[in-house]
Amino acid sequence: MKITRIHHVAYRCKDAKETVEWYVKYLNMDFVLAIAEDQVPSTGAPDPYMHVFLDAGMGNVLAFFELPSQAPMGRDENTPAWVQHLALEVGSMDELLSAKARLEADGIDVIGPTNHTIFKSIYFFDPNGHRLELAVNTATPEMQQKLDAVKWDMLNEWSETRKAPKHAAWMHETPQADQH
């Protein structure tokens, strides 16, 4: 067996309609499907929900559940807010900067662009508190090859030491934040 793509990724949302409208407006995603049930099909539990699906490009789907009978949404307080996020790819730096301007024009705080050497990205939160990243690839084939050559060595060293390996230190020789 080999995974062919992500069928969908599902997150919880506070308000399904608000969430769909936000993703359509700011990320230009298409709303593709809504499913509502009074019972969870996999468990049979009585738990009414609205399940909405958005097209994230190339067959990838981003989905949300609104759960009105559950306690209010929270987040994992033991994990820093910057860790759990969804990164979505855009086609160009112009698209990235245009998205940043559109978000900021409506008062949404945006960090970046941040230069990660192999891609540049911006960060912001959706109305549910989920951290999002928009990224544009900037890697050359040579960069990808160098990273591919050291990935197992880095992982194995990390597994033994729990300290950041320096096999790809060249990635951090450039400034991390652009002035945009």
PDB file of C-alpha atoms in Angstrom:
ATOM      1  CA  MET A   1       0.000   0.000   0.000  1.00  0.00           C
ATOM      2  CA  LYS A   2       1.104   3.562  -0.740  1.00  0.00           C
ATOM      3  CA  ILE A   3      -0.800   6.704   0.263  1.00  0.00           C
ATOM      4  CA  THR A   4      -1.760   8.634  -2.873  1.00  0.00           C
ATOM      5  CA  ARG A   5      -2.769  11.961  -1.293  1.00  0.00           C
ATOM      6  CA  ILE A   6      -4.550  13.452   1.702  1.00  0.00           C
ATOM      7  CA  HIS A   7      -8.268  12.724   1.333  1.00  0.00           C
ATOM      8  CA  HIS A   8      -9.095  15.402   3.891  1.00  0.00           C
ATOM      9  CA  VAL A   9      -7.808  16.930   7.085  1.00  0.00           C
ATOM     10  CA  ALA A  10     -10.467  17.810   9.663  1.00  0.00           C
ATOM     11  CA  TYR A  11     -10.389  20.450  12.382  1.00  0.00           C
ATOM     12  CA  ARG A  12     -13.022  21.733  14.736  1.00  0.00           C
ATOM     13  CA  CYS A  13     -14.614  25.148  14.156  1.00  0.00           C
ATOM     14  CA  LYS A  14     -16.785  27.474  16.228  1.00  0.00           C
ATOM     15  CA  ASP A  15     -19.202  28.354  13.419  1.00  0.00           C
ATOM     16  CA  ALA A  16     -19.319  26.382  10.157  1.00  0.00           C
ATOM     17  CA  LYS A  17     -20.831  29.192   8.061  1.00  0.00           C
ATOM     18  CA  GLU A  18     -18.370  31.801   9.336  1.00  0.00           C
ATOM     19  CA  THR A  19     -15.486  29.392   8.713  1.00  0.00           C
ATOM     20  CA  VAL A  20     -16.522  28.568   5.141  1.00  0.00           C
ATOM     21  CA  GLU A  21     -17.056  32.238   4.310  1.00  0.00           C
ATOM     22  CA  TRP A  22     -13.641  33.178   5.800  1.00  0.00           C
ATOM     23  CA  TYR A  23     -11.737  30.512   3.844  1.00  0.00           C
ATOM     24  CA  VAL A  24     -13.556  31.427   0.618  1.00  0.00           C
ATOM     25  CA  LYS A  25     -12.859  35.149   1.129  1.00  0.00           C
ATOM     26  CA  TYR A  26      -9.249  35.093   2.335  1.00  0.00           C
ATOM     27  CA  LEU A  27      -7.811  31.909   0.829  1.00  0.00           C
ATOM     28  CA  ASN A  28      -9.992  31.695  -2.295  1.00  0.00           C
ATOM     29  CA  MET A  29     -10.967  28.100  -1.489  1.00  0.00           C
ATOM     30  CA  ASP A  30     -14.080  26.564  -3.023  1.00  0.00           C
ATOM     31  CA  PHE A  31     -16.774  25.207  -0.701  1.00  0.00           C
ATOM     32  CA  VAL A  32     -17.358  21.683  -1.977  1.00  0.00           C
ATOM     33  CA  LEU A  33     -19.503  19.712   0.478  1.00  0.00           C
ATOM     34  CA  ALA A  34     -21.574  19.879   3.660  1.00  0.00           C
ATOM     35  CA  ILE A  35     -22.647  16.853   5.692  1.00  0.00           C
ATOM     36  CA  ALA A  36     -24.824  17.073   8.797  1.00  0.00           C
ATOM     37  CA  GLU A  37     -25.777  14.211  11.087  1.00  0.00           C
ATOM     38  CA  ASP A  38     -27.345  13.708  14.502  1.00  0.00           C
ATOM     39  CA  GLN A  39     -25.212  10.632  15.212  1.00  0.00           C
ATOM     40  CA  VAL A  40     -21.520   9.958  14.570  1.00  0.00           C
ATOM     41  CA  PRO A  41     -21.407   7.275  11.812  1.00  0.00           C
ATOM     42  CA  SER A  42     -18.228   5.606  13.112  1.00  0.00           C
ATOM     43  CA  THR A  43     -19.279   5.362  16.775  1.00  0.00           C
ATOM     44  CA  GLY A  44     -23.068   5.760  16.783  1.00  0.00           C
ATOM     45  CA  ALA A  45     -22.733   8.428  19.493  1.00  0.00           C
ATOM     46  CA  PRO A  46     -25.538  10.992  19.583  1.00  0.00           C
ATOM     47  CA  ASP A  47     -23.593  14.143  18.735  1.00  0.00           C
ATOM     48  CA  PRO A  48     -25.106  16.466  16.126  1.00  0.00           C
ATOM     49  CA  TYR A  49     -22.576  18.102  13.814  1.00  0.00           C
ATOM     50  CA  MET A  50     -22.079  20.074  10.632  1.00  0.00           C
ATOM     51  CA  HIS A  51     -19.094  18.838   8.607  1.00  0.00           C
ATOM     52  CA  VAL A  52     -17.933  21.211   5.840  1.00  0.00           C
ATOM     53  CA  PHE A  53     -15.317  20.592   3.162  1.00  0.00           C
ATOM     54  CA  LEU A  54     -13.170  23.113   1.256  1.00  0.00           C
ATOM     55  CA  ASP A  55     -10.982  22.544  -1.802  1.00  0.00           C
ATOM     56  CA  ALA A  56      -7.334  23.132  -0.864  1.00  0.00           C
ATOM     57  CA  GLY A  57      -6.080  22.445  -4.404  1.00  0.00           C
ATOM     58  CA  MET A  58      -4.856  19.400  -6.307  1.00  0.00           C
ATOM     59  CA  GLY A  59      -7.389  17.070  -4.703  1.00  0.00           C
ATOM     60  CA  ASN A  60      -6.532  18.058  -1.126  1.00  0.00           C
ATOM     61  CA  VAL A  61      -9.494  18.861   1.084  1.00  0.00           C
ATOM     62  CA  LEU A  62      -9.667  20.871   4.308  1.00  0.00           C
ATOM     63  CA  ALA A  63     -12.669  20.044   6.483  1.00  0.00           C
ATOM     64  CA  PHE A  64     -14.210  21.399   9.671  1.00  0.00           C
ATOM     65  CA  PHE A  65     -16.698  20.122  12.241  1.00  0.00           C
ATOM     66  CA  GLU A  66     -19.043  22.409  14.129  1.00  0.00           C
ATOM     67  CA  LEU A  67     -20.117  20.593  17.317  1.00  0.00           C
ATOM     68  CA  PRO A  68     -22.847  22.646  19.025  1.00  0.00           C
ATOM     69  CA  SER A  69     -23.511  20.208  21.875  1.00  0.00           C
ATOM     70  CA  GLN A  70     -19.849  19.924  22.941  1.00  0.00           C
ATOM     71  CA  ALA A  71     -17.917  22.143  25.373  1.00  0.00           C
ATOM     72  CA  PRO A  72     -16.346  25.230  23.753  1.00  0.00           C
ATOM     73  CA  MET A  73     -13.233  24.714  21.643  1.00  0.00           C
ATOM     74  CA  GLY A  74      -9.862  24.847  23.313  1.00  0.00           C
ATOM     75  CA  ARG A  75      -6.307  24.073  22.317  1.00  0.00           C
ATOM     76  CA  ASP A  76      -3.480  21.949  23.674  1.00  0.00           C
ATOM     77  CA  GLU A  77      -2.073  24.272  26.339  1.00  0.00           C
ATOM     78  CA  ASN A  78       1.073  22.130  26.650  1.00  0.00           C
ATOM     79  CA  THR A  79       2.057  22.863  23.044  1.00  0.00           C
ATOM     80  CA  PRO A  80       3.220  26.352  21.981  1.00  0.00           C
ATOM     81  CA  ALA A  81       0.750  28.127  19.672  1.00  0.00           C
ATOM     82  CA  TRP A  82       3.311  28.254  16.837  1.00  0.00           C
ATOM     83  CA  VAL A  83       3.693  24.465  16.625  1.00  0.00           C
ATOM     84  CA  GLN A  84       0.319  23.184  15.486  1.00  0.00           C
ATOM     85  CA  HIS A  85      -0.490  24.794  12.149  1.00  0.00           C
ATOM     86  CA  LEU A  86      -1.624  24.063   8.643  1.00  0.00           C
ATOM     87  CA  ALA A  87       0.743  25.158   5.865  1.00  0.00           C
ATOM     88  CA  LEU A  88      -0.765  25.802   2.454  1.00  0.00           C
ATOM     89  CA  GLU A  89       1.277  26.394  -0.690  1.00  0.00           C
ATOM     90  CA  VAL A  90       0.814  29.313  -3.074  1.00  0.00           C
ATOM     91  CA  GLY A  91       2.374  29.671  -6.520  1.00  0.00           C
ATOM     92  CA  SER A  92       4.417  32.848  -6.231  1.00  0.00           C
ATOM     93  CA  MET A  93       5.813  35.543  -3.975  1.00  0.00           C
ATOM     94  CA  ASP A  94       3.337  37.995  -5.535  1.00  0.00           C
ATOM     95  CA  GLU A  95       0.442  35.760  -4.442  1.00  0.00           C
ATOM     96  CA  LEU A  96       1.914  35.506  -0.952  1.00  0.00           C
ATOM     97  CA  LEU A  97       2.267  39.280  -0.597  1.00  0.00           C
ATOM     98  CA  SER A  98      -1.193  39.860  -2.057  1.00  0.00           C
ATOM     99  CA  ALA A  99      -2.706  37.464   0.498  1.00  0.00           C
ATOM    100  CA  LYS A 100      -0.823  39.244   3.285  1.00  0.00           C
ATOM    101  CA  ALA A 101      -2.160  42.626   2.146  1.00  0.00           C
ATOM    102  CA  ARG A 102      -5.752  41.306   1.898  1.00  0.00           C
ATOM    103  CA  LEU A 103      -5.585  39.804   5.411  1.00  0.00           C
ATOM    104  CA  GLU A 104      -3.999  42.902   6.966  1.00  0.00           C
ATOM    105  CA  ALA A 105      -6.509  45.202   5.224  1.00  0.00           C
ATOM    106  CA  ASP A 106      -9.234  43.506   7.287  1.00  0.00           C
ATOM    107  CA  GLY A 107      -7.287  43.765  10.542  1.00  0.00           C
ATOM    108  CA  ILE A 108      -5.873  40.231  10.633  1.00  0.00           C
ATOM    109  CA  ASP A 109      -2.383  40.114  12.180  1.00  0.00           C
ATOM    110  CA  VAL A 110       0.185  38.553   9.848  1.00  0.00           C
ATOM    111  CA  ILE A 111       3.769  37.558  10.650  1.00  0.00           C
ATOM    112  CA  GLY A 112       6.272  37.566   7.797  1.00  0.00           C
ATOM    113  CA  PRO A 113       7.255  36.895   5.175  1.00  0.00           C
ATOM    114  CA  THR A 114       9.713  34.678   6.987  1.00  0.00           C
ATOM    115  CA  ASN A 115      12.626  33.325   4.973  1.00  0.00           C
ATOM    116  CA  HIS A 116      13.089  29.587   5.607  1.00  0.00           C
ATOM    117  CA  THR A 117      15.708  29.379   2.812  1.00  0.00           C
ATOM    118  CA  ILE A 118      13.812  26.647   0.917  1.00  0.00           C
ATOM    119  CA  PHE A 119      10.517  28.561   1.154  1.00  0.00           C
ATOM    120  CA  LYS A 120       9.135  31.888   2.344  1.00  0.00           C
ATOM    121  CA  SER A 121       5.942  32.097   4.335  1.00  0.00           C
ATOM    122  CA  ILE A 122       3.465  34.186   6.290  1.00  0.00           C
ATOM    123  CA  TYR A 123       1.567  33.179   9.440  1.00  0.00           C
ATOM    124  CA  PHE A 124      -1.853  34.161  10.782  1.00  0.00           C
ATOM    125  CA  PHE A 125      -4.856  32.722  12.613  1.00  0.00           C
ATOM    126  CA  ASP A 126      -8.283  31.819  11.249  1.00  0.00           C
ATOM    127  CA  PRO A 127     -11.444  32.805  13.190  1.00  0.00           C
ATOM    128  CA  ASN A 128     -11.286  29.530  15.144  1.00  0.00           C
ATOM    129  CA  GLY A 129      -7.777  30.149  16.455  1.00  0.00           C
ATOM    130  CA  HIS A 130      -6.086  27.689  14.073  1.00  0.00           C
ATOM    131  CA  ARG A 131      -2.660  28.901  12.970  1.00  0.00           C
ATOM    132  CA  LEU A 132      -2.210  28.964   9.207  1.00  0.00           C
ATOM    133  CA  GLU A 133       0.871  29.371   7.072  1.00  0.00           C
ATOM    134  CA  LEU A 134       0.969  30.332   3.412  1.00  0.00           C
ATOM    135  CA  ALA A 135       4.232  29.292   1.786  1.00  0.00           C
ATOM    136  CA  VAL A 136       5.939  29.763  -1.552  1.00  0.00           C
ATOM    137  CA  ASN A 137       8.775  27.398  -2.464  1.00  0.00           C
ATOM    138  CA  THR A 138      12.173  28.956  -3.166  1.00  0.00           C
ATOM    139  CA  ALA A 139      14.408  25.852  -3.046  1.00  0.00           C
ATOM    140  CA  THR A 140      16.762  25.009  -5.852  1.00  0.00           C
ATOM    141  CA  PRO A 141      17.286  21.393  -6.909  1.00  0.00           C
ATOM    142  CA  GLU A 142      20.742  21.590  -5.301  1.00  0.00           C
ATOM    143  CA  MET A 143      19.241  22.657  -1.963  1.00  0.00           C
ATOM    144  CA  GLN A 144      16.716  19.818  -2.078  1.00  0.00           C
ATOM    145  CA  GLN A 145      19.490  17.343  -2.909  1.00  0.00           C
ATOM    146  CA  LYS A 146      21.665  18.535  -0.003  1.00  0.00           C
ATOM    147  CA  LEU A 147      18.755  18.224   2.426  1.00  0.00           C
ATOM    148  CA  ASP A 148      17.754  14.819   1.105  1.00  0.00           C
ATOM    149  CA  ALA A 149      21.309  13.544   1.583  1.00  0.00           C
ATOM    150  CA  VAL A 150      21.351  14.358   5.315  1.00  0.00           C
ATOM    151  CA  LYS A 151      17.757  13.732   6.445  1.00  0.00           C
ATOM    152  CA  TRP A 152      18.375  10.295   7.999  1.00  0.00           C
ATOM    153  CA  ASP A 153      21.637  11.361   9.633  1.00  0.00           C
ATOM    154  CA  MET A 154      19.864  14.362  11.160  1.00  0.00           C
ATOM    155  CA  LEU A 155      16.937  12.299  12.403  1.00  0.00           C
ATOM    156  CA  ASN A 156      19.172   9.625  13.898  1.00  0.00           C
ATOM    157  CA  GLU A 157      21.392  12.191  15.634  1.00  0.00           C
ATOM    158  CA  TRP A 158      18.340  13.992  17.022  1.00  0.00           C
ATOM    159  CA  SER A 159      16.927  10.696  18.245  1.00  0.00           C
ATOM    160  CA  GLU A 160      20.082  10.057  20.251  1.00  0.00           C
ATOM    161  CA  THR A 161      20.896  13.559  21.533  1.00  0.00           C
ATOM    162  CA  ARG A 162      17.669  15.641  21.390  1.00  0.00           C
ATOM    163  CA  LYS A 163      19.897  18.533  20.218  1.00  0.00           C
ATOM    164  CA  ALA A 164      19.584  20.236  16.839  1.00  0.00           C
ATOM    165  CA  PRO A 165      21.969  18.576  14.364  1.00  0.00           C
ATOM    166  CA  LYS A 166      24.094  20.938  12.268  1.00  0.00           C
ATOM    167  CA  HIS A 167      24.042  18.989   8.973  1.00  0.00           C
ATOM    168  CA  ALA A 168      21.964  21.729   7.304  1.00  0.00           C
ATOM    169  CA  ALA A 169      23.347  24.775   9.118  1.00  0.00           C
ATOM    170  CA  TRP A 170      23.806  26.437   5.716  1.00  0.00           C
ATOM    171  CA  MET A 171      20.032  27.059   5.714  1.00  0.00           C
ATOM    172  CA  HIS A 172      20.388  29.504   8.596  1.00  0.00           C
ATOM    173  CA  GLU A 173      23.202  31.598   7.193  1.00  0.00           C
ATOM    174  CA  THR A 174      20.675  34.036   5.654  1.00  0.00           C
ATOM    175  CA  PRO A 175      18.387  36.390   7.602  1.00  0.00           C
ATOM    176  CA  GLN A 176      15.156  34.700   8.656  1.00  0.00           C
ATOM    177  CA  ALA A 177      12.758  37.623   8.164  1.00  0.00           C
ATOM    178  CA  ASP A 178      12.462  39.738   5.047  1.00  0.00           C
ATOM    179  CA  GLN A 179      11.622  43.410   5.338  1.00  0.00           C
ATOM    180  CA  HIS A 180       8.189  43.473   3.650  1.00  0.00           C
TER     181      HIS A 180
END
